[in-house]
Amino acid sequence: AVLLLTAGLCSLQVEADQVKFGALCSGNPGNNRRGCDRKYGCGNYGASRDNGRRTHWGLDIVCKDGATVFAPFDVQVKGKSIPYKKNNPINNGIILHGEGLCFKVFYVKPVKFTGTLKKGEKLGTMLPMQTVYPGITSHVHVQMCNKKIDPTQYF
């Protein structure tokens, strides 16, 4: 029974390894990642925040304020997810399931919080990041529902 369970888990991982995100933002068809900003740190998974007091649990994909955000593949929209405890103009996001993955996309005003979207359909609009973090490279934040999983492998 243990061998069968292990084989099943391994086959799920193989399928997940084959998943790649389609374009997330208009103007960034290659899903270019945010690098490092002097004031705000880096956009890679695992980057340090607040002098090591926090960890960045997602991957930042460059997206201009006001840009259209697309479904990266066929997805089920599972609800709202907000990144901050304190409200601000970019405190919005969405939970999505698709291709065997559960993930969140932050800093987006979604077109809906339930239902389905096909790959390339409008998921929402990038919120005004520059009003909250002036000078940062504007971006959407992609985070797996299990934040201990690095989303970089899917880009």
Coordinates of C-alpha atoms in Angstrom, one line a residue:
A1 CA 0.0 0.0 0.0
V2 CA 2.9 2.4 0.8
L3 CA 4.5 1.6 -2.6
L4 CA 1.3 2.3 -4.4
L5 CA 0.8 5.6 -2.5
T6 CA 4.4 6.6 -3.3
A7 CA 4.0 5.8 -7.0
G8 CA 0.8 7.9 -7.1
L9 CA 2.4 10.9 -5.5
C10 CA 5.4 10.6 -7.9
S11 CA 3.1 10.5 -10.9
L12 CA 1.3 13.7 -9.6
Q13 CA 4.7 15.4 -9.3
V14 CA 5.7 14.4 -12.9
E15 CA 2.4 15.9 -14.2
A16 CA 2.9 19.1 -12.2
D17 CA 6.5 19.4 -13.6
Q18 CA 5.0 19.5 -17.1
V19 CA 2.8 22.5 -16.2
K20 CA 3.9 25.9 -17.4
F21 CA 2.1 29.2 -16.9
G22 CA 0.9 31.1 -20.0
A23 CA 1.3 34.8 -20.2
L24 CA -0.1 36.5 -17.1
C25 CA 0.0 40.2 -18.0
S26 CA -0.5 42.2 -21.1
G27 CA 2.8 43.7 -22.2
N28 CA 4.8 40.8 -20.7
P29 CA 4.2 37.7 -22.9
G30 CA 7.3 36.0 -21.6
N31 CA 6.3 36.3 -17.9
N32 CA 9.5 38.3 -17.1
R33 CA 10.2 38.3 -13.4
R34 CA 10.8 41.3 -11.1
G35 CA 14.4 41.6 -10.2
C36 CA 15.6 43.6 -7.1
D37 CA 14.6 47.1 -6.1
R38 CA 16.9 49.0 -3.8
K39 CA 14.1 50.0 -1.5
Y40 CA 11.8 47.0 -1.7
G41 CA 14.0 43.9 -2.1
C42 CA 13.8 41.1 -4.7
G43 CA 10.9 39.4 -6.4
N44 CA 12.2 35.8 -6.3
Y45 CA 10.7 33.1 -4.1
G46 CA 12.4 32.9 -0.7
A47 CA 13.8 36.5 -0.8
S48 CA 14.4 38.1 2.5
R49 CA 12.1 40.9 3.8
D50 CA 12.5 43.3 6.6
N51 CA 16.1 42.4 7.3
G52 CA 15.4 38.7 7.5
R53 CA 12.3 38.9 9.7
R54 CA 10.0 37.7 6.9
T55 CA 10.3 35.6 3.8
H56 CA 8.8 36.3 0.3
W57 CA 6.7 33.2 -0.4
G58 CA 5.9 34.0 -4.0
L59 CA 7.3 34.9 -7.4
D60 CA 6.8 38.4 -8.8
I61 CA 5.9 38.7 -12.5
V62 CA 6.3 42.1 -14.0
C63 CA 2.9 43.7 -14.8
K64 CA 2.3 47.4 -15.3
D65 CA -0.4 49.2 -13.3
G66 CA -3.7 49.0 -15.1
A67 CA -2.6 46.1 -17.3
T68 CA -4.9 43.2 -18.1
V69 CA -4.1 40.1 -16.2
F70 CA -4.9 36.8 -17.9
A71 CA -5.7 33.2 -16.9
P72 CA -2.4 31.3 -17.4
F73 CA -4.3 28.1 -18.3
D74 CA -7.9 26.9 -17.8
V75 CA -8.8 27.6 -14.2
Q76 CA -11.5 27.4 -11.6
V77 CA -11.9 30.6 -9.7
K78 CA -12.1 29.6 -6.0
G79 CA -12.5 33.0 -4.2
K80 CA -10.8 36.1 -2.9
S81 CA -7.4 36.2 -1.2
I82 CA -6.0 39.3 0.3
P83 CA -2.2 39.7 0.9
Y84 CA -2.3 42.3 3.7
K85 CA -3.9 42.6 7.1
K86 CA -4.1 46.4 6.7
N87 CA -6.1 47.6 3.8
N88 CA -4.5 49.6 0.9
P89 CA -5.3 50.2 -2.8
I90 CA -3.6 46.9 -3.9
N91 CA -5.0 44.6 -1.2
N92 CA -6.8 42.2 -3.5
G93 CA -6.2 38.9 -5.1
I94 CA -7.7 35.6 -6.1
I95 CA -7.4 31.8 -5.5
L96 CA -7.2 29.7 -8.6
H97 CA -7.2 25.9 -9.3
G98 CA -6.0 24.5 -12.6
E99 CA -3.7 21.9 -14.1
G100 CA -3.6 20.2 -10.8
L101 CA -2.3 23.3 -9.0
C102 CA -3.7 25.6 -6.4
F103 CA -2.3 29.1 -6.5
K104 CA -3.0 32.8 -5.6
V105 CA -2.5 35.9 -7.7
F106 CA -2.2 39.1 -5.7
Y107 CA -2.5 42.8 -6.6
V108 CA -5.3 42.2 -9.1
K109 CA -8.9 43.3 -9.2
P110 CA -10.5 40.1 -10.5
V111 CA -13.4 40.1 -13.0
K112 CA -15.1 37.4 -10.7
F113 CA -14.5 35.4 -7.6
T114 CA -16.3 32.2 -8.7
G115 CA -16.6 30.2 -11.9
T116 CA -14.2 29.2 -14.6
L117 CA -11.9 31.0 -17.0
K118 CA -10.2 29.6 -20.1
K119 CA -6.5 30.2 -20.8
G120 CA -5.9 33.7 -22.0
E121 CA -9.2 35.1 -20.8
K122 CA -9.2 38.2 -18.7
L123 CA -8.7 37.3 -15.0
G124 CA -8.7 40.9 -13.9
T125 CA -6.8 44.2 -13.9
M126 CA -3.5 45.0 -12.2
L127 CA -4.0 47.4 -9.3
P128 CA -2.1 50.7 -8.8
M129 CA 1.1 49.4 -7.1
Q130 CA 2.9 52.7 -7.6
T131 CA 0.5 54.4 -5.2
V132 CA 1.6 52.0 -2.4
Y133 CA 5.2 51.3 -3.3
P134 CA 6.5 54.3 -5.4
G135 CA 9.4 53.3 -7.6
I136 CA 9.0 49.5 -7.3
T137 CA 8.8 47.4 -10.5
S138 CA 5.0 46.8 -10.6
H139 CA 4.1 43.2 -10.6
V140 CA 1.6 40.5 -9.8
H141 CA 2.6 38.1 -7.0
V142 CA 2.1 34.4 -7.7
Q143 CA 2.0 32.2 -4.6
M144 CA 1.1 28.5 -4.3
C145 CA -1.7 27.7 -1.8
N146 CA 0.9 25.7 0.0
K147 CA 3.4 28.6 0.4
K148 CA 6.2 26.1 1.0
I149 CA 6.1 25.2 -2.7
D150 CA 8.2 27.4 -5.0
P151 CA 6.1 28.5 -8.0
T152 CA 9.2 29.3 -10.0
Q153 CA 9.2 25.8 -11.4
Y154 CA 6.0 26.5 -13.3
F155 CA 7.4 29.5 -15.2

